[in-house]
Amino acid sequence: MTETSIPAYDDNNIFARILRGEIPCRKAFENEWVLAFHDINPKAPLHLLVIPKKPYVSFADFSAKASSEEIEGFTRAIGQIATEFGVVASGYRLVTNAGPDSGQEVPHYHVHILAGRALNVSFG
Ligand code: AMP
């Protein structure tokens, strides 16, 4: 089946502008694959956003088009960030919204890391 429902990447989305340094962010971590920064409207004591450096609209886009190296780099970076922020023992939640029904606001793939308190188990 050919995927036709992923929109074109918008170069002017806010995370693209953060990656280009046009808008500031509170940086938490950076390596060759990802940039991570604190969410501007945190929903937990620790609320980070991890974004790939390359332009993908959503998880759907990333999982379809990213190279194995990029997928590995992105996944390992999330684990490293959780370790560096000291939340592995206490626990954390990863969330990614993809597309309209999820309420995705920013059309650049991102994973939320939420930690620092007991999170409720509502899934929306
Ligand atoms: P989503 O609904 O999954 O697309 O989440 C987008 C997230 O980006 C929200 O949690 C926003 O609070 C966050 N956000 C939007 N603009 C910024 C910004 N300039 N810096 C940091 N976080 C932002």
mmCIF file of C-alpha atoms in Angstrom, residues 8-118:
data_model
loop_
_atom_site.group_PDB
_atom_site.id
_atom_site.type_symbol
_atom_site.label_atom_id
_atom_site.label_comp_id
_atom_site.label_asym_id
_atom_site.label_seq_id
_atom_site.Cartn_x
_atom_site.Cartn_y
_atom_site.Cartn_z
ATOM 1 C CA ALA A 8 4.521 17.770 3.030
ATOM 2 C CA TYR A 9 7.040 19.043 5.562
ATOM 3 C CA ASP A 10 6.559 22.716 6.456
ATOM 4 C CA ASP A 11 10.009 24.348 6.703
ATOM 5 C CA ASN A 12 8.580 27.155 8.811
ATOM 6 C CA ASN A 13 7.162 25.075 11.641
ATOM 7 C CA ILE A 14 8.362 26.218 15.055
ATOM 8 C CA PHE A 15 10.707 23.284 15.649
ATOM 9 C CA ALA A 16 12.358 23.777 12.254
ATOM 10 C CA ARG A 17 12.956 27.369 13.319
ATOM 11 C CA ILE A 18 14.414 26.218 16.652
ATOM 12 C CA LEU A 19 16.752 23.846 14.758
ATOM 13 C CA ARG A 20 17.911 26.747 12.561
ATOM 14 C CA GLY A 21 18.535 28.886 15.665
ATOM 15 C CA GLU A 22 15.883 31.437 14.669
ATOM 16 C CA ILE A 23 13.913 30.866 17.876
ATOM 17 C CA PRO A 24 15.528 30.163 21.261
ATOM 18 C CA CYS A 25 14.942 27.024 23.253
ATOM 19 C CA ARG A 26 16.040 25.735 26.650
ATOM 20 C CA LYS A 27 18.370 23.065 25.370
ATOM 21 C CA ALA A 28 18.618 19.806 27.303
ATOM 22 C CA PHE A 29 20.707 17.611 25.012
ATOM 23 C CA GLU A 30 22.150 17.565 21.516
ATOM 24 C CA ASN A 31 24.052 15.075 19.390
ATOM 25 C CA GLU A 32 24.381 14.404 15.668
ATOM 26 C CA TRP A 33 20.860 12.945 15.472
ATOM 27 C CA VAL A 34 18.683 14.897 17.870
ATOM 28 C CA LEU A 35 18.033 18.116 19.700
ATOM 29 C CA ALA A 36 16.140 17.968 22.994
ATOM 30 C CA PHE A 37 14.726 20.944 24.839
ATOM 31 C CA HIS A 38 12.304 21.763 27.628
ATOM 32 C CA ASP A 39 8.638 22.081 26.658
ATOM 33 C CA ILE A 40 7.478 25.674 26.936
ATOM 34 C CA ASN A 41 4.254 24.531 28.647
ATOM 35 C CA PRO A 42 5.392 21.653 30.868
ATOM 36 C CA LYS A 43 2.861 19.013 31.905
ATOM 37 C CA ALA A 44 5.212 17.371 34.430
ATOM 38 C CA PRO A 45 8.216 18.483 36.529
ATOM 39 C CA LEU A 46 10.406 17.226 33.693
ATOM 40 C CA HIS A 47 8.902 17.673 30.235
ATOM 41 C CA LEU A 48 11.352 17.434 27.362
ATOM 42 C CA LEU A 49 10.819 17.293 23.632
ATOM 43 C CA VAL A 50 13.212 15.223 21.548
ATOM 44 C CA ILE A 51 13.306 16.009 17.841
ATOM 45 C CA PRO A 52 15.297 14.558 14.967
ATOM 46 C CA LYS A 53 17.579 17.025 13.215
ATOM 47 C CA LYS A 54 16.227 16.005 9.833
ATOM 48 C CA PRO A 55 12.795 17.100 8.598
ATOM 49 C CA TYR A 56 10.058 14.567 9.341
ATOM 50 C CA VAL A 57 6.444 15.533 9.879
ATOM 51 C CA SER A 58 5.511 12.854 12.383
ATOM 52 C CA PHE A 59 6.241 9.328 13.567
ATOM 53 C CA ALA A 60 4.483 8.058 10.448
ATOM 54 C CA ASP A 61 6.883 9.995 8.258
ATOM 55 C CA PHE A 62 9.978 9.136 10.335
ATOM 56 C CA SER A 63 9.226 5.408 10.536
ATOM 57 C CA ALA A 64 8.626 5.274 6.779
ATOM 58 C CA LYS A 65 11.576 7.374 5.579
ATOM 59 C CA ALA A 66 14.380 7.590 8.155
ATOM 60 C CA SER A 67 17.441 5.398 7.718
ATOM 61 C CA SER A 68 18.154 2.597 10.178
ATOM 62 C CA GLU A 69 21.036 4.698 11.512
ATOM 63 C CA GLU A 70 18.753 7.648 12.186
ATOM 64 C CA ILE A 71 16.149 5.490 13.891
ATOM 65 C CA GLU A 72 18.805 3.906 16.059
ATOM 66 C CA GLY A 73 20.410 7.272 16.838
ATOM 67 C CA PHE A 74 17.066 8.789 17.768
ATOM 68 C CA THR A 75 16.008 5.877 19.966
ATOM 69 C CA ARG A 76 19.329 5.636 21.775
ATOM 70 C CA ALA A 77 19.372 9.397 22.366
ATOM 71 C CA ILE A 78 16.032 9.180 24.186
ATOM 72 C CA GLY A 79 17.450 6.476 26.453
ATOM 73 C CA GLN A 80 20.584 8.524 27.067
ATOM 74 C CA ILE A 81 18.569 11.646 27.912
ATOM 75 C CA ALA A 82 16.417 9.729 30.409
ATOM 76 C CA THR A 83 19.590 8.427 32.025
ATOM 77 C CA GLU A 84 21.272 11.844 32.109
ATOM 78 C CA PHE A 85 18.196 13.425 33.681
ATOM 79 C CA GLY A 86 18.100 10.723 36.354
ATOM 80 C CA VAL A 87 14.583 9.451 35.696
ATOM 81 C CA VAL A 88 15.214 5.815 34.783
ATOM 82 C CA ALA A 89 14.645 4.492 38.313
ATOM 83 C CA SER A 90 11.649 6.713 39.092
ATOM 84 C CA GLY A 91 10.176 6.187 35.633
ATOM 85 C CA TYR A 92 9.070 8.258 32.709
ATOM 86 C CA ARG A 93 6.566 8.310 29.873
ATOM 87 C CA LEU A 94 7.248 8.743 26.171
ATOM 88 C CA VAL A 95 4.470 10.253 24.071
ATOM 89 C CA THR A 96 4.322 11.092 20.409
ATOM 90 C CA ASN A 97 1.324 12.591 18.682
ATOM 91 C CA ALA A 98 0.943 11.865 14.982
ATOM 92 C CA GLY A 99 -1.711 13.495 12.865
ATOM 93 C CA PRO A 100 -5.085 15.156 13.472
ATOM 94 C CA ASP A 101 -6.793 12.716 15.862
ATOM 95 C CA SER A 102 -3.783 12.797 18.194
ATOM 96 C CA GLY A 103 -3.880 16.586 18.506
ATOM 97 C CA GLN A 104 -0.366 16.981 17.102
ATOM 98 C CA GLU A 105 0.305 20.720 17.127
ATOM 99 C CA VAL A 106 3.797 20.998 15.702
ATOM 100 C CA PRO A 107 4.383 19.183 12.388
ATOM 101 C CA HIS A 108 7.980 18.147 13.078
ATOM 102 C CA TYR A 109 8.303 14.673 14.618
ATOM 103 C CA HIS A 110 8.895 14.860 18.359
ATOM 104 C CA VAL A 111 8.783 12.600 21.372
ATOM 105 C CA HIS A 112 7.713 14.015 24.718
ATOM 106 C CA ILE A 113 9.580 12.746 27.799
ATOM 107 C CA LEU A 114 7.436 13.238 30.898
ATOM 108 C CA ALA A 115 8.761 12.509 34.374
ATOM 109 C CA GLY A 116 9.165 13.753 37.910
ATOM 110 C CA ARG A 117 5.799 12.753 39.387
ATOM 111 C CA ALA A 118 3.377 9.844 39.284
#
